[in-house]
CSV table of C-alpha atoms and ligand atoms in Angstrom, one decimal:
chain,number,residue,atom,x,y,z
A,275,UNK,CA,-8.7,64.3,4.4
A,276,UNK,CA,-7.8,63.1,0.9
A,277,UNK,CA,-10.0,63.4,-2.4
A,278,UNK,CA,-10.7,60.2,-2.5
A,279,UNK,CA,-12.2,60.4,1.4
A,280,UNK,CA,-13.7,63.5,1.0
A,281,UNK,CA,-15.6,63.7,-2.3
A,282,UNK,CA,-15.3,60.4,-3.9
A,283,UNK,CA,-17.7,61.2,-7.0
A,284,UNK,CA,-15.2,63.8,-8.5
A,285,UNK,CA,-11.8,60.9,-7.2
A,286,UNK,CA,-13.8,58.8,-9.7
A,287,UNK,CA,-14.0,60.8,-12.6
A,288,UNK,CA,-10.8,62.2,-12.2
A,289,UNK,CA,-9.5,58.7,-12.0
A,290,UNK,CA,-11.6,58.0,-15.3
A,291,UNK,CA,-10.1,61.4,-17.0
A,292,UNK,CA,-6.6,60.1,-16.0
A,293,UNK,CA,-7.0,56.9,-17.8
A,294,UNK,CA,-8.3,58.1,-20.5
A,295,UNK,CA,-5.4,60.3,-20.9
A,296,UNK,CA,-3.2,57.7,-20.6
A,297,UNK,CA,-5.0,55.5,-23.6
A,298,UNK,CA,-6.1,57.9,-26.3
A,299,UNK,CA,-3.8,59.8,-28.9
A,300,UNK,CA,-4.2,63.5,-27.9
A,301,UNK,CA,-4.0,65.3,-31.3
A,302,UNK,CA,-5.4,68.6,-30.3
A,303,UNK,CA,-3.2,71.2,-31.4
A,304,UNK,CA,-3.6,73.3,-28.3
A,305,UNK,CA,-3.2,70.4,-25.8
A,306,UNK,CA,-0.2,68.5,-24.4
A,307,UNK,CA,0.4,67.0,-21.1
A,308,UNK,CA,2.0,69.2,-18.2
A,309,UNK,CA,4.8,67.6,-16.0
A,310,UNK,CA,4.3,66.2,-12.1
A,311,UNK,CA,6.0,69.4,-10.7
A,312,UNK,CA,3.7,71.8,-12.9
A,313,UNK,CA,0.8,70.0,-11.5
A,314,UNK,CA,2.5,69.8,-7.8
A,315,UNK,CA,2.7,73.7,-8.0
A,316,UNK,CA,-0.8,74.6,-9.0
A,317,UNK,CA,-2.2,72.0,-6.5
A,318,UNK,CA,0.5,74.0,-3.3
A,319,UNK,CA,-0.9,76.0,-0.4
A,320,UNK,CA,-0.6,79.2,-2.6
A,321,UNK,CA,-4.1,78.6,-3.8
A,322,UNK,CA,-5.0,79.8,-0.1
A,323,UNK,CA,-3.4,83.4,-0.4
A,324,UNK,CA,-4.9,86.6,-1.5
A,325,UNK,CA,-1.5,88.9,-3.1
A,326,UNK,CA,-4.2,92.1,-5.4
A,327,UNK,CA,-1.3,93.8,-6.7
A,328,UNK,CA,2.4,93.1,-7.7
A,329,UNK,CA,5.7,91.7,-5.7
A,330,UNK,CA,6.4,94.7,-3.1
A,331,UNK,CA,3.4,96.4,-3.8
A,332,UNK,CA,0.4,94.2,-2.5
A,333,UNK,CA,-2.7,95.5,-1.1
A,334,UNK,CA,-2.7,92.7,1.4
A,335,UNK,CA,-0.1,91.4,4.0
A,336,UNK,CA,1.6,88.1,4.3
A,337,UNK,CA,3.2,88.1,0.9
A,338,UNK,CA,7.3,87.6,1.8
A,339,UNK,CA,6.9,83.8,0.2
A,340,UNK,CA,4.4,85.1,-2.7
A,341,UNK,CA,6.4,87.8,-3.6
A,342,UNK,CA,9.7,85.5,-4.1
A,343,UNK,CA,7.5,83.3,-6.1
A,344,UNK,CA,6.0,85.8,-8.7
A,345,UNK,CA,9.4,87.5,-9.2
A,346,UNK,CA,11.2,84.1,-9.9
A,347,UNK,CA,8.4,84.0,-12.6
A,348,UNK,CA,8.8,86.8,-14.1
A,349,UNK,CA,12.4,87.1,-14.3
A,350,UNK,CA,12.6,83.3,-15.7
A,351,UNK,CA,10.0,84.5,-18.5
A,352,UNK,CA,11.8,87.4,-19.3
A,353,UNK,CA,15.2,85.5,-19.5
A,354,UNK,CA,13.2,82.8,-21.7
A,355,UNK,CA,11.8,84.9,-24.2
A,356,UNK,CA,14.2,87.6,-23.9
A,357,UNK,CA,11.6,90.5,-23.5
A,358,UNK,CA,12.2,93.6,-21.0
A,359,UNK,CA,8.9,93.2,-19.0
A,360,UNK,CA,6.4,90.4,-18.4
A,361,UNK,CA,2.8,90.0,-16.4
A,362,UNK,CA,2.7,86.4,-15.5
A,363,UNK,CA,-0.7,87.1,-13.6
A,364,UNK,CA,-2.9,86.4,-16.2
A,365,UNK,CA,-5.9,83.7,-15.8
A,366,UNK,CA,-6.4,82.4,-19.4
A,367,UNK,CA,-5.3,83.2,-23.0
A,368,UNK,CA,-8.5,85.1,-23.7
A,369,UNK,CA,-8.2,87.1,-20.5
A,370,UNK,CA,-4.8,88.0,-21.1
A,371,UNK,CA,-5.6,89.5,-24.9
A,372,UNK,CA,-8.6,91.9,-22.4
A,373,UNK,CA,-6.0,93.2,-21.0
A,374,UNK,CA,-3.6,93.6,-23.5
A,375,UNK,CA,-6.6,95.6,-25.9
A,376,UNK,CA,-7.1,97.6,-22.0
A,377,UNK,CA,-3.2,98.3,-22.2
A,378,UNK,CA,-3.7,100.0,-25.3
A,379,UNK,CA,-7.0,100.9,-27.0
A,380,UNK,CA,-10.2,102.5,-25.5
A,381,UNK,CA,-13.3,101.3,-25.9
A,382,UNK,CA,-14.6,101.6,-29.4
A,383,UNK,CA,-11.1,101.8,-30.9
A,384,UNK,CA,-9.8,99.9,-34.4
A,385,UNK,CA,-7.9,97.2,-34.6
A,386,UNK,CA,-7.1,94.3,-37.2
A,387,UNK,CA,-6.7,91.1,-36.7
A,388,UNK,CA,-7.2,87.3,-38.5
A,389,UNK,CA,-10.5,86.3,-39.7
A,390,UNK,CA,-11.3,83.6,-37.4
A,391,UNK,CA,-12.3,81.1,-40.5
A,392,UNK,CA,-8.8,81.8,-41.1
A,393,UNK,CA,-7.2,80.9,-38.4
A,394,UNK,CA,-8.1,84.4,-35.8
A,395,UNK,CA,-9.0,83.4,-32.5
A,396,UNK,CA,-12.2,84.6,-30.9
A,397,UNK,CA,-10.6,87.3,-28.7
A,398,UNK,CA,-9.1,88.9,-32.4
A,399,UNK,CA,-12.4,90.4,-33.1
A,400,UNK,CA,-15.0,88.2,-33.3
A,401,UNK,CA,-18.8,89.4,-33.2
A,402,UNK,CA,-19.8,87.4,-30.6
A,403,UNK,CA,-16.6,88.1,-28.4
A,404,UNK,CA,-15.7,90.8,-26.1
A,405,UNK,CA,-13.2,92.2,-28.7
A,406,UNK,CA,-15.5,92.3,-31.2
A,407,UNK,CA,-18.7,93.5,-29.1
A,408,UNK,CA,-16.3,96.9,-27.2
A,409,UNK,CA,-13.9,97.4,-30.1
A,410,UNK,CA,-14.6,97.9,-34.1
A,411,UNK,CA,-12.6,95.0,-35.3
A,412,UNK,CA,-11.9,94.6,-39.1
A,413,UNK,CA,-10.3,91.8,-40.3
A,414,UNK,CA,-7.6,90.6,-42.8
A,415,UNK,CA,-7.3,87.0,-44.1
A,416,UNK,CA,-4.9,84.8,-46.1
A,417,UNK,CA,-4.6,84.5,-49.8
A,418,UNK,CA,-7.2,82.3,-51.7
A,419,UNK,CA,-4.4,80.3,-54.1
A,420,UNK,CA,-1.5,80.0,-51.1
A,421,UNK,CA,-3.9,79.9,-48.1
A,422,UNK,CA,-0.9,81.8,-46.7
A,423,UNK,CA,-0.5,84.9,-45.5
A,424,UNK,CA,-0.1,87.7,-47.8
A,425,UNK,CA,1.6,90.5,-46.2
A,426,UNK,CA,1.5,93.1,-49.3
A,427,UNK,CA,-2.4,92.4,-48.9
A,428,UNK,CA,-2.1,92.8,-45.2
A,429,UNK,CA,-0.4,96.1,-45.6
A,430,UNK,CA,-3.2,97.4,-48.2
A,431,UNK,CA,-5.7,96.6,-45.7
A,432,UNK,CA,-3.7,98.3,-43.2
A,433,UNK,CA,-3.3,101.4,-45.5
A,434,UNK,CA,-7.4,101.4,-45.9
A,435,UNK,CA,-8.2,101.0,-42.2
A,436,UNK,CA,-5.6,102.9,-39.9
A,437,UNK,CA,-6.3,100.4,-36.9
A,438,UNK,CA,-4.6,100.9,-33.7
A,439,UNK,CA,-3.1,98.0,-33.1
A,440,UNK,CA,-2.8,94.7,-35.3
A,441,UNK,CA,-2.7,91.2,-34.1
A,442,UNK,CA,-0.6,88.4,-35.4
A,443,UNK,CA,-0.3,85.1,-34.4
A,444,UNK,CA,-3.1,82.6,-34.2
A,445,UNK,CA,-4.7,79.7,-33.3
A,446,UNK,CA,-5.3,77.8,-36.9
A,447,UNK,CA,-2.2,78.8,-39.0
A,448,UNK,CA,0.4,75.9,-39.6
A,449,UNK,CA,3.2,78.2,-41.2
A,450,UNK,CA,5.5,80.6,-39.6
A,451,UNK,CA,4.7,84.5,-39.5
A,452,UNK,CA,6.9,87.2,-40.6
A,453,UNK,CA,7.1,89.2,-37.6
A,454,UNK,CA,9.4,91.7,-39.1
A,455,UNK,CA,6.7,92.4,-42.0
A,456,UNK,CA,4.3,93.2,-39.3
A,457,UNK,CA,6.6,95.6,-37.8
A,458,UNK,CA,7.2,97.3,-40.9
A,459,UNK,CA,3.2,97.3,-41.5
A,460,UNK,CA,2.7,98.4,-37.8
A,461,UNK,CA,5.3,101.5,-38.3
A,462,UNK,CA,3.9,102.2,-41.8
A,463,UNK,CA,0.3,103.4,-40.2
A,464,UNK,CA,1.5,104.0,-36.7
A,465,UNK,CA,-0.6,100.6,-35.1
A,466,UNK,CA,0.5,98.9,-31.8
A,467,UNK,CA,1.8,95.8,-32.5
A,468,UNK,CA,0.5,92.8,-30.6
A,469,UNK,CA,1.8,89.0,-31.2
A,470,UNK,CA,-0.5,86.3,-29.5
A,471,UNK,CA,2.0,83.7,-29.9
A,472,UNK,CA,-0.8,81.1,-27.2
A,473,UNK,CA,-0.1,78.5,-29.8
A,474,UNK,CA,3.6,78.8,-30.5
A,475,UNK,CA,5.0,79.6,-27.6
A,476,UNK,CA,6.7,76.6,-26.7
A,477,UNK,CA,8.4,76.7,-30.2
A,478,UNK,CA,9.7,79.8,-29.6
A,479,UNK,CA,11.1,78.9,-26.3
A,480,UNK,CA,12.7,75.9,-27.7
A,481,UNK,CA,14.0,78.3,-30.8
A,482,UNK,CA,12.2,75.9,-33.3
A,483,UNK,CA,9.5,79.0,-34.4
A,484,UNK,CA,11.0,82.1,-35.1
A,485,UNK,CA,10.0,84.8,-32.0
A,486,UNK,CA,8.2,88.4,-32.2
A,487,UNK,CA,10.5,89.6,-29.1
A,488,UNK,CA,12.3,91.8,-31.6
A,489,UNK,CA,9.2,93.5,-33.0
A,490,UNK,CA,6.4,93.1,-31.0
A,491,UNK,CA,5.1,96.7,-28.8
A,492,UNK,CA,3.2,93.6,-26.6
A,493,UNK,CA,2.9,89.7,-26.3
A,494,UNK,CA,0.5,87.8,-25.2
A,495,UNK,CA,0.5,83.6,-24.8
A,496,UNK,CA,-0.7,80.9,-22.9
A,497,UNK,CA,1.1,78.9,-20.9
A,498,UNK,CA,-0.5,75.5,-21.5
A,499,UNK,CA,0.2,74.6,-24.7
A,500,UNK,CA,3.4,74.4,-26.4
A,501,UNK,CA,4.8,75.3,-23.8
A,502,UNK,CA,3.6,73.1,-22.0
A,503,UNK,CA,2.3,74.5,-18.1
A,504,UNK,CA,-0.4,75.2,-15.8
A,505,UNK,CA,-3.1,76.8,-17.5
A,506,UNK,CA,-3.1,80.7,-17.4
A,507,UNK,CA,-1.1,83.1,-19.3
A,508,UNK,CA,1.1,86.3,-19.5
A,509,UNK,CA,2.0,89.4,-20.9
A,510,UNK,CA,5.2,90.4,-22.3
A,511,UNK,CA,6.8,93.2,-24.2
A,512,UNK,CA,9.7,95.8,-24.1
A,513,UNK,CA,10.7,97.1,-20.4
A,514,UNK,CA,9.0,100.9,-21.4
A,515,UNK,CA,5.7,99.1,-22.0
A,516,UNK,CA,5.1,97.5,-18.5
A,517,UNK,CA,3.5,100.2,-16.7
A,518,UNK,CA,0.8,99.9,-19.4
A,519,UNK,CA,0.7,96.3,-19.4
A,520,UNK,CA,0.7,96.5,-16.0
A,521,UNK,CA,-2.6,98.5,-15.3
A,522,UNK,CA,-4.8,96.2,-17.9
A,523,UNK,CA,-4.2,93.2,-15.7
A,524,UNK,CA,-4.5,94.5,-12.6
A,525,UNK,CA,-6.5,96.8,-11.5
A,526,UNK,CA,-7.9,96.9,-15.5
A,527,UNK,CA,-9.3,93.8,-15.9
A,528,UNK,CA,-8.3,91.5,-13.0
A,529,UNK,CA,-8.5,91.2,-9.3
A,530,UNK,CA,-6.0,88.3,-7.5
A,531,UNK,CA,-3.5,86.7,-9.0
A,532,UNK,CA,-3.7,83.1,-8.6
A,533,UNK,CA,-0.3,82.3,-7.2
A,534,UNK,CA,-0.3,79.1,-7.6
A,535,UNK,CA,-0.9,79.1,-10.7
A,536,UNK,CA,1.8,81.7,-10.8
A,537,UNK,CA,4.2,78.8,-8.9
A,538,UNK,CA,3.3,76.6,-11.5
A,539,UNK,CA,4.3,79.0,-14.3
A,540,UNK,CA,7.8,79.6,-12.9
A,541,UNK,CA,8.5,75.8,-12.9
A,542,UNK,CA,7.4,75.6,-16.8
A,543,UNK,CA,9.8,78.4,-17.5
A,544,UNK,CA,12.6,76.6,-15.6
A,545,UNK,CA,11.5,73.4,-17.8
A,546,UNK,CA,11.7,75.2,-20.9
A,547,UNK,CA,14.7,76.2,-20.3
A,548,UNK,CA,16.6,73.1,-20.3
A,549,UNK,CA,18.7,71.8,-22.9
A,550,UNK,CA,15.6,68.9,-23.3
A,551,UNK,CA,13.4,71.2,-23.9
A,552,UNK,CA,14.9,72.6,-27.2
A,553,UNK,CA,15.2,68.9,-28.3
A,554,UNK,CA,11.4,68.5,-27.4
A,555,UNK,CA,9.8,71.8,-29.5
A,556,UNK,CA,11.8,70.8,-32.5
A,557,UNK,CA,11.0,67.3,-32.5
A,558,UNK,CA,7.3,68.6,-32.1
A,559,UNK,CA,7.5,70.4,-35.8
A,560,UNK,CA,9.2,66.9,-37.2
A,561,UNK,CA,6.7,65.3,-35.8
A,562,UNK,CA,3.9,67.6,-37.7
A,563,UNK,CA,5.7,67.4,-40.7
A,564,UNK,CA,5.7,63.7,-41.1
A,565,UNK,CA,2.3,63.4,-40.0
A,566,UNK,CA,1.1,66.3,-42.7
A,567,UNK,CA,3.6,64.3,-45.2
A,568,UNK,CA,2.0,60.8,-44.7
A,569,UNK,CA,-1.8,62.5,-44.3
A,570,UNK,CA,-1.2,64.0,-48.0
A,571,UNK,CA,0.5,60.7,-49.2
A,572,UNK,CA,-3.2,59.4,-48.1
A,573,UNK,CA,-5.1,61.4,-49.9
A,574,UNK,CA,-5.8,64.4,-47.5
A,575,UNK,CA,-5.5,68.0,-48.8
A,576,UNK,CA,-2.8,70.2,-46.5
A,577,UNK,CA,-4.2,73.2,-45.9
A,578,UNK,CA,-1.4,76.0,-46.7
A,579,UNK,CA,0.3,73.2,-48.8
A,580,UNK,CA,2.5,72.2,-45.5
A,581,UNK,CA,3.3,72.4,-41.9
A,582,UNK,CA,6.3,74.3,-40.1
A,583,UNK,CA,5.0,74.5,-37.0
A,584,UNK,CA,3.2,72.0,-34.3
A,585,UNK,CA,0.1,72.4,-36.2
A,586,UNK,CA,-1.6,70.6,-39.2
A,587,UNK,CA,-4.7,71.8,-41.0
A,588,UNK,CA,-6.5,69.4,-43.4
A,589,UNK,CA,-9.0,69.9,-46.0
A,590,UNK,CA,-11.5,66.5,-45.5
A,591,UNK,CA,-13.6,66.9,-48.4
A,592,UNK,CA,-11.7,64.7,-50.8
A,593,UNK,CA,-12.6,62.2,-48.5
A,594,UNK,CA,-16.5,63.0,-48.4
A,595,UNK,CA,-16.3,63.4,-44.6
A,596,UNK,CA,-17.1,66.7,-42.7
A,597,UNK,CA,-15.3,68.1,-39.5
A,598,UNK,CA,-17.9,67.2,-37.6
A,599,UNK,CA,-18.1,63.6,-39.2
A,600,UNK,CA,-14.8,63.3,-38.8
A,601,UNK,CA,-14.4,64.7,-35.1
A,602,UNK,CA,-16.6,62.0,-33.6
A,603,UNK,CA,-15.6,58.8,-36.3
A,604,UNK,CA,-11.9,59.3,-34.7
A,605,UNK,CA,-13.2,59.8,-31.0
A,606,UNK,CA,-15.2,56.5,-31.3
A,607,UNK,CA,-11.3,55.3,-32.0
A,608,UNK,CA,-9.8,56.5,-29.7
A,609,UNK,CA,-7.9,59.8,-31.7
A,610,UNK,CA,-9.0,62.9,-29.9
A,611,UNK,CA,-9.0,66.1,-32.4
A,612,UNK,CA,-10.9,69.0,-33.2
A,613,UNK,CA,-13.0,70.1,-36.6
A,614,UNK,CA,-11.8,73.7,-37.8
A,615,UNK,CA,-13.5,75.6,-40.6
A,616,UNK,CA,-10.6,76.0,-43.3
A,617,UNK,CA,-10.1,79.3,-45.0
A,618,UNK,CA,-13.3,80.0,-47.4
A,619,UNK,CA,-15.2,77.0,-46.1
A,620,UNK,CA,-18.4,76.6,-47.2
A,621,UNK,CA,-19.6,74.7,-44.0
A,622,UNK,CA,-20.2,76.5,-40.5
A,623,UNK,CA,-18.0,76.3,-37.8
A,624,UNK,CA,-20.4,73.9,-36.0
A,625,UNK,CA,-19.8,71.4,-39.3
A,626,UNK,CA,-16.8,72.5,-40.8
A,627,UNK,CA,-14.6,71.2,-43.6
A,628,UNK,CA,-11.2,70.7,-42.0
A,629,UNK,CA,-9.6,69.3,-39.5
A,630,UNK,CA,-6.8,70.5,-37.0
A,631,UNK,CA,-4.3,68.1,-35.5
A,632,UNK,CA,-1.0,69.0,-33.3
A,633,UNK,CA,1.6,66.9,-32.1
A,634,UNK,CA,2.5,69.0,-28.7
A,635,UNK,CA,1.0,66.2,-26.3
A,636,UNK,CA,2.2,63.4,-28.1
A,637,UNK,CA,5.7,64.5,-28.6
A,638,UNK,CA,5.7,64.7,-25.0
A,639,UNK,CA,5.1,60.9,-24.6
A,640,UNK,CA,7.9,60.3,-27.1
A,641,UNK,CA,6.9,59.5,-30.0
A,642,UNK,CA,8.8,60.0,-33.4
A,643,UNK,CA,8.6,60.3,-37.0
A,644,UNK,CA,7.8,56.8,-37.2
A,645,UNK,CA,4.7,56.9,-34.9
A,646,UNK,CA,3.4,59.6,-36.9
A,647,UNK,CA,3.2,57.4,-40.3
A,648,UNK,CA,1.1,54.7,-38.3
A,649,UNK,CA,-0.9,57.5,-36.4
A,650,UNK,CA,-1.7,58.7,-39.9
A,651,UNK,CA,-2.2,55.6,-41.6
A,652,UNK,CA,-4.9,55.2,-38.6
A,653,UNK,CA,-6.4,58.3,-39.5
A,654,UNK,CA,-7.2,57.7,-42.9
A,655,UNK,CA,-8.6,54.5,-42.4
A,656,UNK,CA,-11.6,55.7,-39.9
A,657,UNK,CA,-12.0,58.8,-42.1
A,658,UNK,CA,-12.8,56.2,-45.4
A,659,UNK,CA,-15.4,53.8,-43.3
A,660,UNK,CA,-16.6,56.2,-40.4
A,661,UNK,CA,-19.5,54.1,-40.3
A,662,UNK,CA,-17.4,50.8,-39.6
A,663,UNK,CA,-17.7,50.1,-36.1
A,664,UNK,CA,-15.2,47.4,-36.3
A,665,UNK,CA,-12.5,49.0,-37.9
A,666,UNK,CA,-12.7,51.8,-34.9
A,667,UNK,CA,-13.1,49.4,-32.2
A,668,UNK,CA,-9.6,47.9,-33.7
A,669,UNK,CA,-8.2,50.6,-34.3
A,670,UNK,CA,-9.1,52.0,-30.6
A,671,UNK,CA,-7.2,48.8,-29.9
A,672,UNK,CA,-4.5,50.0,-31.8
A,673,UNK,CA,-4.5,53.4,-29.8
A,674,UNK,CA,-4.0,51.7,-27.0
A,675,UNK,CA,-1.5,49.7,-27.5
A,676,UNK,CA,0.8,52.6,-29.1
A,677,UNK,CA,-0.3,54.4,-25.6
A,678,UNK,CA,1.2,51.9,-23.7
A,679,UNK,CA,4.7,51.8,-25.5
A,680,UNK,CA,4.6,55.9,-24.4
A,681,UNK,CA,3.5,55.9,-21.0
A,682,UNK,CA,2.8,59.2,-19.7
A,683,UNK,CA,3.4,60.1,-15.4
B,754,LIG,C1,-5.8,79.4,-27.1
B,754,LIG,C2,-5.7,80.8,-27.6
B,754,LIG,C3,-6.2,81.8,-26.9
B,754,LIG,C4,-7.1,81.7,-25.6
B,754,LIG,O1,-6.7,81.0,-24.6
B,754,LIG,P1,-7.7,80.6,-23.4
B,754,LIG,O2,-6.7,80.2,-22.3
B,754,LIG,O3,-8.4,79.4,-24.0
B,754,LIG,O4,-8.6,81.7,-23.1
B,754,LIG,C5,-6.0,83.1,-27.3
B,754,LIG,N1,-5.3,83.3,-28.5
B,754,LIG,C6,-4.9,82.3,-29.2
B,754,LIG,C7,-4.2,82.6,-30.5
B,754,LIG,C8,-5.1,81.0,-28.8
B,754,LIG,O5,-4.7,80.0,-29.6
């Protein structure tokens, strides 16, 4: 029997979810909108097989298809990001960085990674996380005047602390990363080197973000945002660290694979790696750099000064409006962000200062420079009358219309 017969509550809402989809600006950073075949693949019969273990070496039988399946992954991920080894079993971002720290710390070790008002993710040490509840995480954080990173201050910190392993890449951070200083930082005091690159991924794959391949000792990303997939994640790094790797997913901090999610990751590696797709992840960064360009023109402070990535970061207090404020004024119109803290906010993370806006999902529609200025121009308005009910339900109008010129499936 279909959905619709069988449950028709959760037919409905996923109808519902669909057309909202469909009619509202995605700007979140770490969204964007898989293809048909991604979302044929995780929906296939594979989400009926049990595969513990890796292609040859299961614990349970049946596994001829599977096993063709997970090895077409991994050799299209390693061929895409040109790394020796990768785990595509991973469930999530956050469950891939368990494993990684599994890979190569004990409990209780050191490691350094971005201050999460900074632009860290949760999983780089945060208090209330697993990394920083098992492991003693110390931070670093960017420079007050650049809002950059500051890689001689990095490197002092690293001096001080002798973590481990060190994490670069994050999840609030619009400018590119020196992997090579990290490697240099990483040899200096003899730390692992990890690069969660969840964010950027799809950059790199399109060769508009410059990639850790060269550097990093492991990788770690997810598969649905730049780049686009099902979502999950996997591991990479150089062919003598996959035995390592390896044991952290499975049996260290995983039990089955969910190979259909697995399916799903080997047809976003074989998107990626079309011609289009290089087209696609730099048009994403001209996209965020027009939309930054015409959010400053507006009177919006650019946190870091810029963009060169997918992501923008914006200071909201010239315009008197928190995060929070801000978050809920553009949903009411339609625009679907998130509120960040910035770097030395004064606000909390539930109110915050800044917002973040990416240009992943609607880049997929197929929208240009051009779409950005209006998008922005949109932006600004709601954030200067928040309160004007009128304005949004035009501007959700608006939304709409600009929705329909860029269909999606
Ligand atoms: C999104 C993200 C993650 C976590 O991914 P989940 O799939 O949500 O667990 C980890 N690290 C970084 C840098 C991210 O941006």
């Amino acid at each position: 029997m279909s959905l619709k017969q069988t449950d028709n509550e959760i037919y409905g809402l996923l109808e519902k979810e669909f057309q909202y989809q469909r009619n509202t600006l995605r700007l979140i950073a770490s969204e964007n909108y898989a293809s048909k075949a991604v979302m044929e693949a995780t929906g296939s019969v594979l989400t009926n097989k049990y595969a513990e273990g890796y292609p040859n070496k299961r614990y349970y039988a049946g596994n001829q298809y599977v096993d063709q399946v997970e090895i077409t992954a991994i050799e299209r991920a390693r061929k895409l990001f040109r790394v020796g080894h990768a785990n595509v079993q991973p469930h999530s971002g956050s469950s891939a960085n368990i494993a990684a720290f599994f890979s190569f710390l004990e409990v209780g070790d050191k490691f350094m990674g971005l201050d999460l008002p900074h632009g860290g993710h949760l999983s780089h040490g945060s208090p209330v996380n697993f990394s920083g509840k098992w492991f003693n995480a110390v931070s670093y954080g960017v420079s007050k005047e650049t809002e950059a990173l500051d890689y001689d201050e990095i490197r002092k910190r690293a001096i001080q602390e002798k973590p481990k392993l060190i994490i670069c890449g994050y999840t609030a951070y619009p400018l590119l990363i020196d992997f090579k200083a990290f490697r240099e930082i990483c040899d200096e005091v003899g730390a692992v080197m990890m690069a969660d690159i969840s964010h950027i991924a799809g950059l790199i794959a399109g060769e508009a973000y410059p990639s850790p391949a060269p550097y990093a000792d492991v990788i770690t990303t997810t598969t649905h945002k730049t780049l686009r997939g099902p979502r999950g994640a996997i591991i990479m790094g150089p062919e003598e660290n996959a035995k390592k790797i390896n044991k952290g997913v499975f049996p260290g901090t995983q039990g089955g694979p969910l190979e259909n999610v697995i399916a799903a990751k080997a047809v976003c590696f074989h998107e990626a790696m079309q011609p289009e797709f290089r087209v696609y992840a730099a048009q994403v960064v001209k996209n965020a750099k027009a939309l930054a360009e015409e959010l400053a023109a507006r009177g919006l402070r650019l946190v870091s000064g810029r963009t060169e990535s997918h992501l923008v970061l914006v200071d909201l207090t010239p315009k008197g409006i928190t995060g929070k404020g801000a978050q809920m004024a553009l949903e009411e119109s339609g625009i679907i962000t998130n509120r960040n803290t910035i770097p030395f906010d004064t606000r909390s993370p539930f109110i915050t200062s800044g917002l973040r806006l990416g240009t992943a999902a609607v880049t997929t529609r197929g929208m240009k420079e051009s779409d950005m200025e209006e998008i922005a121009s949109g932006i600004v308005k709601v954030l200067e009358s928040p309160n004007d009910s009128e304005l949004k339900l035009r501007t959700r109008k608006e939304v709409e219309e600009l929705c329909n010129r860029f269909p999606v499936y």
